[in-house]
Backbone as ProteinMPNN parsed JSONL, in Angstrom:
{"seq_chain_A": "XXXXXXXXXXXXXXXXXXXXXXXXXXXXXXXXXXXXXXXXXXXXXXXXXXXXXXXXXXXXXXXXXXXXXXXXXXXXXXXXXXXXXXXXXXXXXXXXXXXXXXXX", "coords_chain_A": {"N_chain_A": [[-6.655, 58.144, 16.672], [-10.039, 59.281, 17.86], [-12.924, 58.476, 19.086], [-15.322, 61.09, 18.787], [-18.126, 61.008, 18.862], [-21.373, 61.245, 20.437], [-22.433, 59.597, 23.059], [-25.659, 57.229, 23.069], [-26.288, 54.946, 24.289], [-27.363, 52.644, 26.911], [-26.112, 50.678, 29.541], [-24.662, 47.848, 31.536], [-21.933, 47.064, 33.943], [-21.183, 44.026, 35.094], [-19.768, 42.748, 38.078], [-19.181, 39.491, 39.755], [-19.129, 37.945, 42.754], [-18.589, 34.753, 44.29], [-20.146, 32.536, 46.59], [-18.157, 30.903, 48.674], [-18.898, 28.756, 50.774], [-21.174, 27.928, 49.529], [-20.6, 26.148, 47.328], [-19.619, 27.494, 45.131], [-17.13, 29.237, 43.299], [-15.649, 31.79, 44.273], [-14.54, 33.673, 42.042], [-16.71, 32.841, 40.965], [-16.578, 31.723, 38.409], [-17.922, 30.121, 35.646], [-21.036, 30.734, 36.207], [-23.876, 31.783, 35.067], [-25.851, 34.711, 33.901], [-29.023, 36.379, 33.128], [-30.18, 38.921, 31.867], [-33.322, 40.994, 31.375], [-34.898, 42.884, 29.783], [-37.48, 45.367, 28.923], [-39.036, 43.329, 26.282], [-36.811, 42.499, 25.699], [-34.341, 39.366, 26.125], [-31.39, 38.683, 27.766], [-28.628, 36.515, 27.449], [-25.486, 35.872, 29.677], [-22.578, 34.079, 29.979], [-20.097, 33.637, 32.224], [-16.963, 33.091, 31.933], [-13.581, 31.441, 31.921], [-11.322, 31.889, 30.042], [-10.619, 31.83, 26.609], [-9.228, 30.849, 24.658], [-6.365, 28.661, 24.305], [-4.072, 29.062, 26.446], [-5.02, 31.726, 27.112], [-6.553, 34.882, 29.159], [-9.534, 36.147, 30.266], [-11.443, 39.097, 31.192], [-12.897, 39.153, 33.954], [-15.59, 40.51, 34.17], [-18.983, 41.068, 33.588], [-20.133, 42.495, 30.708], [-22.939, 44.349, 29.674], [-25.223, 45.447, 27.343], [-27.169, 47.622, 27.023], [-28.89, 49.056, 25.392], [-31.31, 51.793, 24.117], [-32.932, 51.46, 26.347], [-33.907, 52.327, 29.839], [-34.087, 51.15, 32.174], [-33.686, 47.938, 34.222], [-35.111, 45.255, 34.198], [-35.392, 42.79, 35.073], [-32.623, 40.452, 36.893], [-30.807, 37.806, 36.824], [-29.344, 35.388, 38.35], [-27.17, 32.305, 37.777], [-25.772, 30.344, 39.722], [-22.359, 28.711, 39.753], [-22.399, 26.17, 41.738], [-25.186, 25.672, 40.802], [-27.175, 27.275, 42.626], [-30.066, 29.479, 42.226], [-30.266, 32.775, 41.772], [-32.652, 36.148, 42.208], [-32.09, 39.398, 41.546], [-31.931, 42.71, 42.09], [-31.798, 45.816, 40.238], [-30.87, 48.907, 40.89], [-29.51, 51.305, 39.528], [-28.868, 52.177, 36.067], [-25.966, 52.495, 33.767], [-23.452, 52.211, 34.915], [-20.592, 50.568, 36.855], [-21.755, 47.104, 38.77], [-21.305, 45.323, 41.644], [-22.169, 41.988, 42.484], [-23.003, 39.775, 45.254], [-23.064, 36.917, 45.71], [-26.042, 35.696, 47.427], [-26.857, 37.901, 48.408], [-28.342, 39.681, 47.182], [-28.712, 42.169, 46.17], [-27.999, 44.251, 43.773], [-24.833, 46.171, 43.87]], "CA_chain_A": [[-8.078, 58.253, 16.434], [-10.801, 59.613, 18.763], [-14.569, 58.747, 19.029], [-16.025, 62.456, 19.472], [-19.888, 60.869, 18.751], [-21.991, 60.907, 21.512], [-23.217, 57.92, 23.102], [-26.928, 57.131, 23.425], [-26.862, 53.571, 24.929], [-27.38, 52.458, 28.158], [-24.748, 49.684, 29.949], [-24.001, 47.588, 33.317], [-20.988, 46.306, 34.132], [-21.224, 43.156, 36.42], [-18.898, 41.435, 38.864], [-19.765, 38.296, 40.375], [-18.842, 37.163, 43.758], [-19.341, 33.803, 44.639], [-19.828, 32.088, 47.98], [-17.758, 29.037, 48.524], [-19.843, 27.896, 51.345], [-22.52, 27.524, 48.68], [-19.852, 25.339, 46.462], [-19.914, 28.348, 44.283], [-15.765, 29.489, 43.24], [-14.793, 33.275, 44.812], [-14.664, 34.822, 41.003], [-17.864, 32.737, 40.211], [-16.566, 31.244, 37.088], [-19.44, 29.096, 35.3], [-22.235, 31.708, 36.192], [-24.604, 32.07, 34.244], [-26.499, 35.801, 34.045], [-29.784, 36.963, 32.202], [-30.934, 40.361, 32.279], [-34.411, 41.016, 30.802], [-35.144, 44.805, 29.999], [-38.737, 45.267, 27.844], [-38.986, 42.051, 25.877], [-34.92, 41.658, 25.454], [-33.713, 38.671, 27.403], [-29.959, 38.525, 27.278], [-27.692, 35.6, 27.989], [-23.949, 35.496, 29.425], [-21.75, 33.461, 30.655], [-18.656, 33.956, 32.651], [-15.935, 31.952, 31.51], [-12.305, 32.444, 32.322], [-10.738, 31.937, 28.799], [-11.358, 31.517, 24.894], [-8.593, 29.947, 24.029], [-5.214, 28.295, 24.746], [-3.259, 30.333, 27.492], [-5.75, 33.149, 27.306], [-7.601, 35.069, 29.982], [-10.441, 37.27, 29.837], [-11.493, 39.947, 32.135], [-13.81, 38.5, 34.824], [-16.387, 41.21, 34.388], [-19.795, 40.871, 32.357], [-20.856, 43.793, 30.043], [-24.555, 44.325, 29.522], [-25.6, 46.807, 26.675], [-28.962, 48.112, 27.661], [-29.464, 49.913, 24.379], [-32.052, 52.51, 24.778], [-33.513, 50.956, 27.466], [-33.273, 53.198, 31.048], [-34.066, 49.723, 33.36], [-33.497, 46.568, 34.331], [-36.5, 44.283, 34.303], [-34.993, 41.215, 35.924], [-31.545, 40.389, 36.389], [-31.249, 36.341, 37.326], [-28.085, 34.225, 38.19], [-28.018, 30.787, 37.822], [-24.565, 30.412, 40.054], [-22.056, 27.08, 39.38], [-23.345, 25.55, 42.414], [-26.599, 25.362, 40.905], [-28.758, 27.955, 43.093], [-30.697, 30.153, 41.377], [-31.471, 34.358, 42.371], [-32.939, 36.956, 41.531], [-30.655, 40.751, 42.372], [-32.56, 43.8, 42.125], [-30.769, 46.488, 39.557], [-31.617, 49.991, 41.294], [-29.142, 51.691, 38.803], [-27.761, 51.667, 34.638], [-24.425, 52.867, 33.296], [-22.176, 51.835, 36.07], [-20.387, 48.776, 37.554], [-22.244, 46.913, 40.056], [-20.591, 44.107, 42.266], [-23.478, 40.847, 42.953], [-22.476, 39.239, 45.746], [-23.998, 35.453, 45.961], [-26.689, 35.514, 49.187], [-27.141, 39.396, 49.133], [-29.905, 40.05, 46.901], [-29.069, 43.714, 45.602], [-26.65, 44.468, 43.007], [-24.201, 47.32, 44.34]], "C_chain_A": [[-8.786, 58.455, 17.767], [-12.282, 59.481, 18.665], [-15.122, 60.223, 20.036], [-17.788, 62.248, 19.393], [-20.086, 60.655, 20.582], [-22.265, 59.679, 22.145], [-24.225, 58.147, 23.753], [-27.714, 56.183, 24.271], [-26.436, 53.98, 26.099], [-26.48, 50.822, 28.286], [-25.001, 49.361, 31.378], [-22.875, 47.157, 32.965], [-21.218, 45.649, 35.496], [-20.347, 42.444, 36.806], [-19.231, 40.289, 39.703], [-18.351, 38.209, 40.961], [-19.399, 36.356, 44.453], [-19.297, 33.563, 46.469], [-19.333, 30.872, 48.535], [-18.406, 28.602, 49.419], [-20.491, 27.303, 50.84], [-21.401, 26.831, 47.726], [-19.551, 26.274, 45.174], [-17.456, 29.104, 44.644], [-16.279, 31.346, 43.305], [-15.285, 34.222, 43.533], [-15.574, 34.227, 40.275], [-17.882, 31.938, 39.256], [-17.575, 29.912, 37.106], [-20.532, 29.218, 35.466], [-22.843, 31.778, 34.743], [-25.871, 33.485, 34.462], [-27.491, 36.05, 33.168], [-29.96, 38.169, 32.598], [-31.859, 41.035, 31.002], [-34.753, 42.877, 30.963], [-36.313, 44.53, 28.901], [-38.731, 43.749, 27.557], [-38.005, 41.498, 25.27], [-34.844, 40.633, 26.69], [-32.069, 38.407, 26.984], [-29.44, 37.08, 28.188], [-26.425, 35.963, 28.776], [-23.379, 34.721, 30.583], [-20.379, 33.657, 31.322], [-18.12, 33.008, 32.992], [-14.446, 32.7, 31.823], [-11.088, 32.51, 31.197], [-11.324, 31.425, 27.199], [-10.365, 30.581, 24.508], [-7.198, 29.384, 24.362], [-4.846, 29.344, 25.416], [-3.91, 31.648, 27.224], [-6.71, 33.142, 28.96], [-8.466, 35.936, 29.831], [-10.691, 38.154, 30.985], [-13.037, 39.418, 33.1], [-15.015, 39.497, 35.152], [-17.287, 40.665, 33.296], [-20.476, 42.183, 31.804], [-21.595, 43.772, 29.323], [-24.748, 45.257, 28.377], [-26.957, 46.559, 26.453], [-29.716, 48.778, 25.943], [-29.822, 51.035, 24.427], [-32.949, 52.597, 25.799], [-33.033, 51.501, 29.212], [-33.532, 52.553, 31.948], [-33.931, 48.81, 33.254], [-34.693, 45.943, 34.624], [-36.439, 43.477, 35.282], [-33.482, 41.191, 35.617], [-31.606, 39.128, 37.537], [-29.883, 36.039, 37.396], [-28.295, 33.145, 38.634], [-25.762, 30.594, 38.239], [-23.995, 28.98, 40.131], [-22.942, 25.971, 40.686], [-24.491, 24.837, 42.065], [-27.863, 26.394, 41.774], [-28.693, 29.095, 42.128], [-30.697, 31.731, 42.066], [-30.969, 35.332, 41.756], [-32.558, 38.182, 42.402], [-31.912, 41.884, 41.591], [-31.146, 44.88, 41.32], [-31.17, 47.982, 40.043], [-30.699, 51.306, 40.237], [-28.503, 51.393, 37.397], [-26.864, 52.844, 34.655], [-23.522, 52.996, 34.639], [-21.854, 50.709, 36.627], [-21.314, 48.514, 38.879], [-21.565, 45.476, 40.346], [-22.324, 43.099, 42.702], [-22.929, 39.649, 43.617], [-23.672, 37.875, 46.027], [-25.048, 35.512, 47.408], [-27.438, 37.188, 49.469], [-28.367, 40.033, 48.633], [-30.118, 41.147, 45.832], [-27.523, 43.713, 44.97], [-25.882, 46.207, 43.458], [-23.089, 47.743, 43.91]], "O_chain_A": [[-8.306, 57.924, 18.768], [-12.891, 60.415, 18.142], [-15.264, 60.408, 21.245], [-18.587, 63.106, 19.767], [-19.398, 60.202, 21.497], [-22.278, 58.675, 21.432], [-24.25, 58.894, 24.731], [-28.846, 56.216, 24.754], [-25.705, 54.898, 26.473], [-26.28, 50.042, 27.354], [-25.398, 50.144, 32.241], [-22.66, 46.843, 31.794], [-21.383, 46.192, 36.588], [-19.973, 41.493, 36.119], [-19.803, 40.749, 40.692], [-17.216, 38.278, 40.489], [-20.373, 36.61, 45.162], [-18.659, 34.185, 47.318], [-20.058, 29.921, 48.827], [-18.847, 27.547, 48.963], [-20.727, 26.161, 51.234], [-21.57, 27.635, 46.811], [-19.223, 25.673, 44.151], [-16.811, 29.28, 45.677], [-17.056, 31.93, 42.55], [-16.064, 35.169, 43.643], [-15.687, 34.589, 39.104], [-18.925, 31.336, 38.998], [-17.895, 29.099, 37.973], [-21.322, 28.331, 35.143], [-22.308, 31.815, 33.635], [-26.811, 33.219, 35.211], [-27.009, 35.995, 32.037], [-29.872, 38.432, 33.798], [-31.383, 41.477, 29.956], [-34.8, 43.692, 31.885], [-36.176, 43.622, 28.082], [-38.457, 42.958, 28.46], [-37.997, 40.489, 24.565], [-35.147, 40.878, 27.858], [-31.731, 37.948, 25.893], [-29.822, 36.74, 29.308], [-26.138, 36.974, 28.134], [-23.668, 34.757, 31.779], [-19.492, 33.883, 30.498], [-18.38, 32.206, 33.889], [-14.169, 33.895, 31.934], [-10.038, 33.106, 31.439], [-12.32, 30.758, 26.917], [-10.715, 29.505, 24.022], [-6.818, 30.264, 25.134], [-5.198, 30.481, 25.101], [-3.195, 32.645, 27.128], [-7.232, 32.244, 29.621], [-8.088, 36.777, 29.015], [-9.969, 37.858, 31.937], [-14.15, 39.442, 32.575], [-15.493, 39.422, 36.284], [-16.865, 40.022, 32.335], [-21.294, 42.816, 32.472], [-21.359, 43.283, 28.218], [-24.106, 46.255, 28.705], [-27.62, 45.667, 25.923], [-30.905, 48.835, 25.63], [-28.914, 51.79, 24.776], [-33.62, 53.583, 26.103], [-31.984, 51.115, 29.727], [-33.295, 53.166, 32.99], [-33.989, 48.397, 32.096], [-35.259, 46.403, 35.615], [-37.233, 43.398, 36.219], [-32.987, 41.648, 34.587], [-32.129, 39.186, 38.65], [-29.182, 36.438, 36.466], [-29.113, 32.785, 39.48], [-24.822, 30.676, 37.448], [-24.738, 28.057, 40.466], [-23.883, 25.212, 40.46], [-24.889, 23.801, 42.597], [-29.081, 26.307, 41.619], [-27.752, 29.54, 41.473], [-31.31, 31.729, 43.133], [-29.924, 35.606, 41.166], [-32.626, 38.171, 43.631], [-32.592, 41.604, 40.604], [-29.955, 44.821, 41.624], [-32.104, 48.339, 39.325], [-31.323, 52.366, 40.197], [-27.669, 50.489, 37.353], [-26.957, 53.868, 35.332], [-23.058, 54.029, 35.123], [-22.701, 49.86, 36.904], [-21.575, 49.33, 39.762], [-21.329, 44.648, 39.467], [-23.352, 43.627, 43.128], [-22.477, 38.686, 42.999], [-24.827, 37.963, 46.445], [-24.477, 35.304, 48.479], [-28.222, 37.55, 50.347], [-29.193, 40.688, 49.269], [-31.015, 41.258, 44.996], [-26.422, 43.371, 45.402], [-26.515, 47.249, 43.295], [-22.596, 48.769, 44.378]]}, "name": "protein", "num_of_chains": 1, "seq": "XXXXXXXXXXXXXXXXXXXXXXXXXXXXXXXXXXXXXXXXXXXXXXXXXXXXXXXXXXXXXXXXXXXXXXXXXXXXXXXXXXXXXXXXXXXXXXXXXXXXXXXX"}
């Protein structure tokens, strides 16, 4: 089978890197991400399994909808500090490194 439909939505893909200085673990786990586009606010969490001996893929995937920006995009990192990353592009991965500010 092959999906030949188009696609109309918009997408990020985010990686979180933490800063252990800041008590914050390397791949982040226990982040917490919103990203607010119009009057959507989305949740997610990055967790590192669902269930017994499982792992999941340490990325978080956003679906924007029809929506062609990012409003706000917030992490609330294990540590505890809070910030706010600037999204200057959708449909592509961006890496958000703890301290830096700008998602890249």
């Amino acid at each position: 089978m092959r999906n030949v439909s188009e696609s109309k939505n918009n997408w990020l893909a985010l990686k979180l890197v933490g800063d252990t200085t800041k008590k914050t673990p390397k791949d982040a786990l226990g982040a917490t991400v919103f990203v607010t586009t119009g009057k959507l606010r989305q949740r997610f969490d990055l967790t590192s399994g669902a269930s017994s001996a499982s792992q999941n893929e340490q990325t978080i995937y956003v679906g924007l909808g029809g929506e062609t920006k990012v409003d706000a995009l917030d992490v609330i990192w294990p540590g505890g500090q809070s910030e706010k990353f600037a999204v200057g592009k959708i449909n592509a991965r961006l890496t958000i490194k703890q301290g830096d500010g700008t998602a890249k």
